[in-house]
Tab-separated table of C-alpha atoms in Angstrom:
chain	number	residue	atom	x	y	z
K	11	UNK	CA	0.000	0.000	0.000
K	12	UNK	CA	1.575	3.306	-1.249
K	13	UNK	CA	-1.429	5.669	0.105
K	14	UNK	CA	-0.026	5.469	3.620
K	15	UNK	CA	4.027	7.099	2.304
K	16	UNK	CA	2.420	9.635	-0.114
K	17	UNK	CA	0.418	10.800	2.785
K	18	UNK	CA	3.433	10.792	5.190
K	19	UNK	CA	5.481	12.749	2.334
K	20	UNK	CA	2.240	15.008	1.714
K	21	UNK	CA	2.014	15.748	5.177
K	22	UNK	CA	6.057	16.450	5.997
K	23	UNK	CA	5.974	18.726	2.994
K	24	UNK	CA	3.485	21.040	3.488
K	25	UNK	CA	5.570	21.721	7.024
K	26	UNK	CA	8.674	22.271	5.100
K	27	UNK	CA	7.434	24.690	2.626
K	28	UNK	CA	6.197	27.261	4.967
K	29	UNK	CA	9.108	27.759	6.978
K	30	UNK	CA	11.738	27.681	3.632
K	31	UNK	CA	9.172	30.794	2.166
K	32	UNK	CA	8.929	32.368	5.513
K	33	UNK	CA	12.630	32.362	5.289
K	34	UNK	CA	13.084	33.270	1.754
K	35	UNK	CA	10.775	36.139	1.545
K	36	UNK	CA	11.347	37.156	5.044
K	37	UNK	CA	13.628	39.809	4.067
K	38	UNK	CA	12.536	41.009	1.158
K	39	UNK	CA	10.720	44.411	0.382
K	40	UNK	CA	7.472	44.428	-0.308
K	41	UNK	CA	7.561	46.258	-3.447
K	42	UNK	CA	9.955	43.212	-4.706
K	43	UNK	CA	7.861	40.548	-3.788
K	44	UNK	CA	6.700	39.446	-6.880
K	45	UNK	CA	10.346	39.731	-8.683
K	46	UNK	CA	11.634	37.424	-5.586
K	47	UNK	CA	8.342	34.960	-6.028
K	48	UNK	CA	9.483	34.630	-9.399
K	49	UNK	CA	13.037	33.473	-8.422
K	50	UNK	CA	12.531	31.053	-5.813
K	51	UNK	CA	9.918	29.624	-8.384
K	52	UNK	CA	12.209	29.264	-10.897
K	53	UNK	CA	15.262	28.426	-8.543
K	54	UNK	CA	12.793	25.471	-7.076
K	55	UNK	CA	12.191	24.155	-10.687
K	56	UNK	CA	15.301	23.899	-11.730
K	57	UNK	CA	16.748	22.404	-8.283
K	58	UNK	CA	14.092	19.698	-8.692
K	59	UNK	CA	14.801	19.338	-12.507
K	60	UNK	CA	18.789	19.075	-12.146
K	61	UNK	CA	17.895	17.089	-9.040
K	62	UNK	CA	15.928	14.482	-10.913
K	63	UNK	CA	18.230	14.349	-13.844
K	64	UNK	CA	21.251	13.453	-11.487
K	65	UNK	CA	18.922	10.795	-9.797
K	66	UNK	CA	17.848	9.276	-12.773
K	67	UNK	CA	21.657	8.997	-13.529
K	68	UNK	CA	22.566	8.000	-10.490
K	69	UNK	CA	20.321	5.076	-10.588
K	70	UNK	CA	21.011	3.994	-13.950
K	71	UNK	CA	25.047	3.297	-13.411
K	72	UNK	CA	24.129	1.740	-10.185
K	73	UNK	CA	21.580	-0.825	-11.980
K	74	UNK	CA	24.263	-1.253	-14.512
K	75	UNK	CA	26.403	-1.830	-12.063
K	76	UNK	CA	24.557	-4.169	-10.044
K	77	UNK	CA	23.154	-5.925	-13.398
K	78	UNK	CA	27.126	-6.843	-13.635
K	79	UNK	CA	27.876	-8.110	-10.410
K	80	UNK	CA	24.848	-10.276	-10.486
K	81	UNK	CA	25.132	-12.072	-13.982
K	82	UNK	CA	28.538	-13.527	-12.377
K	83	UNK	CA	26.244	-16.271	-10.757
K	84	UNK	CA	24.343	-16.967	-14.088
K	85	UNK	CA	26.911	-19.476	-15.306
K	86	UNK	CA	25.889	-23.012	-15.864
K	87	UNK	CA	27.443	-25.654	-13.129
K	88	UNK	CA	26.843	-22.919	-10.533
K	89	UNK	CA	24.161	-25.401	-8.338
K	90	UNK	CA	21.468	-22.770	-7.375
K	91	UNK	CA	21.632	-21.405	-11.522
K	92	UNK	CA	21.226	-25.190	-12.595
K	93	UNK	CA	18.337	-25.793	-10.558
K	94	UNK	CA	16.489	-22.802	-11.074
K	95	UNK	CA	17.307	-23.326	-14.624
K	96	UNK	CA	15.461	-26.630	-14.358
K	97	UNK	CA	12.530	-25.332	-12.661
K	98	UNK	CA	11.803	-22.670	-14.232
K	99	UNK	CA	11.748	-24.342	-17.772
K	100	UNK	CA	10.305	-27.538	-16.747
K	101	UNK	CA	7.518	-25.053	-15.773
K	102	UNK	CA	7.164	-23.386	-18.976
K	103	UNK	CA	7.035	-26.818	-20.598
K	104	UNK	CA	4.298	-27.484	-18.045
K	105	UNK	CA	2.323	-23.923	-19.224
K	106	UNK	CA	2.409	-25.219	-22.738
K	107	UNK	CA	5.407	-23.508	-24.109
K	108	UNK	CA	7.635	-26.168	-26.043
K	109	UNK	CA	10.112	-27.899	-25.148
K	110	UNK	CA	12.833	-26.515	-27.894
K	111	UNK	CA	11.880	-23.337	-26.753
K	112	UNK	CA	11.462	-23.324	-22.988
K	113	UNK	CA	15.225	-22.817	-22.647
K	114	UNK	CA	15.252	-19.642	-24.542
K	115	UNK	CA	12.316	-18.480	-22.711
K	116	UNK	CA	13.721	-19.527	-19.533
K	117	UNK	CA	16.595	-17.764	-19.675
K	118	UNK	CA	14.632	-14.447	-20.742
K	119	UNK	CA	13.165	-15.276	-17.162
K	120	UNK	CA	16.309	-15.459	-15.088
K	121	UNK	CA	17.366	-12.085	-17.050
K	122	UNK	CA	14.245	-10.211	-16.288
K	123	UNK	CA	14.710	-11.236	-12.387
K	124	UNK	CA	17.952	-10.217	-12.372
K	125	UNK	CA	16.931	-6.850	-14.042
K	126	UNK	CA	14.664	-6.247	-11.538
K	127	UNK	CA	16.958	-7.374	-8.425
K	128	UNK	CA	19.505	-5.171	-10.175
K	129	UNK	CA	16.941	-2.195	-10.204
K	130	UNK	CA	15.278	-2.896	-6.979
K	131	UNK	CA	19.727	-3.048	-4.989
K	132	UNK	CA	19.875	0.213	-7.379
K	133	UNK	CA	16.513	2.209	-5.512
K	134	UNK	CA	18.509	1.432	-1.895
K	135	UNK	CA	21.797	2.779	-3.178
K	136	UNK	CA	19.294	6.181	-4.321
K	137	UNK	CA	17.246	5.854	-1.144
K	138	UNK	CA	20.555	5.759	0.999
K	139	UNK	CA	22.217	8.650	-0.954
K	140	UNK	CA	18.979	10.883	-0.358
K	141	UNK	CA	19.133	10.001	3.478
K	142	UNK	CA	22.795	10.626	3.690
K	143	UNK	CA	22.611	14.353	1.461
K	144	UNK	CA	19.542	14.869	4.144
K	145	UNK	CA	21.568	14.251	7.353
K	146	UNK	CA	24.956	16.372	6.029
K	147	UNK	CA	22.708	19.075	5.004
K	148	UNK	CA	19.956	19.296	7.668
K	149	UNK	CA	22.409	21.223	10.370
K	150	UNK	CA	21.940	23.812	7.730
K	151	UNK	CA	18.937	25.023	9.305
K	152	UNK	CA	20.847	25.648	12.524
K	153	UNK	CA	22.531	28.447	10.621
K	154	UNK	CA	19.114	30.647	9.137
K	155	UNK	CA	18.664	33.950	10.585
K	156	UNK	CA	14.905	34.286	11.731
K	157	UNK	CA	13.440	36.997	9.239
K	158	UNK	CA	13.428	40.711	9.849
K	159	UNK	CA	9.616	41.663	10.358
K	160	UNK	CA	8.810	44.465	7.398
K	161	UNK	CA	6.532	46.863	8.398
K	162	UNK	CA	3.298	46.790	6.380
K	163	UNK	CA	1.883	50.110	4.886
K	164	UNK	CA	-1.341	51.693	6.728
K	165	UNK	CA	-4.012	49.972	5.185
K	166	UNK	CA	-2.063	47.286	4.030
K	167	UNK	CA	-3.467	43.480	4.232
């Protein structure tokens, strides 16, 4: 069930976004308010655009890297390989698929669990990266100045 982490994510973001705008606009003029809205706009856009570029990236070399490390143990006379081998095409015999072909088809198997393992070892790496950037950059906050109340115009609201 995904509804319960969205939520959770939903939740923890709407608490992080007022305090960042508090701080970003919190010392800017009035009268430049809209010129500074369009900045941090554009500044979170393109954070979260180069951010999930370099993800993407990131994710991709580690799957390929993975991919490689686990293929080593795809070699015929390694025990577990042999009898999954077996299994998995005397099962595709047993579907209906024949018996020239269950091999091939078989081995298209093993590759696409191996893709996913691959992926799935690669989404850690990503998740573990994102938790480590978080905990170097979180005493960050320690450092923000609160924000210089701006007195409002008579009238003002």
């Amino acid at each position: 069930d995904t509804a319960t982490p969205l939520l959770l994510r939903g939740l923890g973001l709407g608490f992080l976004f007022a305090p960042i705008n508090q701080v970003a606009y919190g010392s800017v003029e009035p009268r430049e308010a809209q010129q500074a809205a369009g900045l941090i706009n554009l500044s979170r856009q393109l954070g979260g655009s180069f951010g999930i570029a370099m993800l993407g990236t990131y994710v991709a070399n580690h799957t390929a890297a993975h991919r490689s490390a686990l293929v080593q143990y795809l070699a015929v006379g390694n025990p577990l390989f042999d009898q999954r081998m077996a299994q998995t095409t005397a099962g595709l015999i047993a579907k209906g698929i024949a018996p020239g072909n269950a091999h091939t088809v078989a081995l298209k198997v093993m590759d696409g669990i191996v893709q996913k393992q691959a992926m799935t070892m690669s989404y850690d790496d990503a998740f573990l990266m994102i938790l480590g950037l978080f905990l170097i950059t979180a005493p960050a906050i320690l450092i923000l100045k609160k924000p210089k109340a701006i007195a409002m115009p008579a009238g003002a609201h």
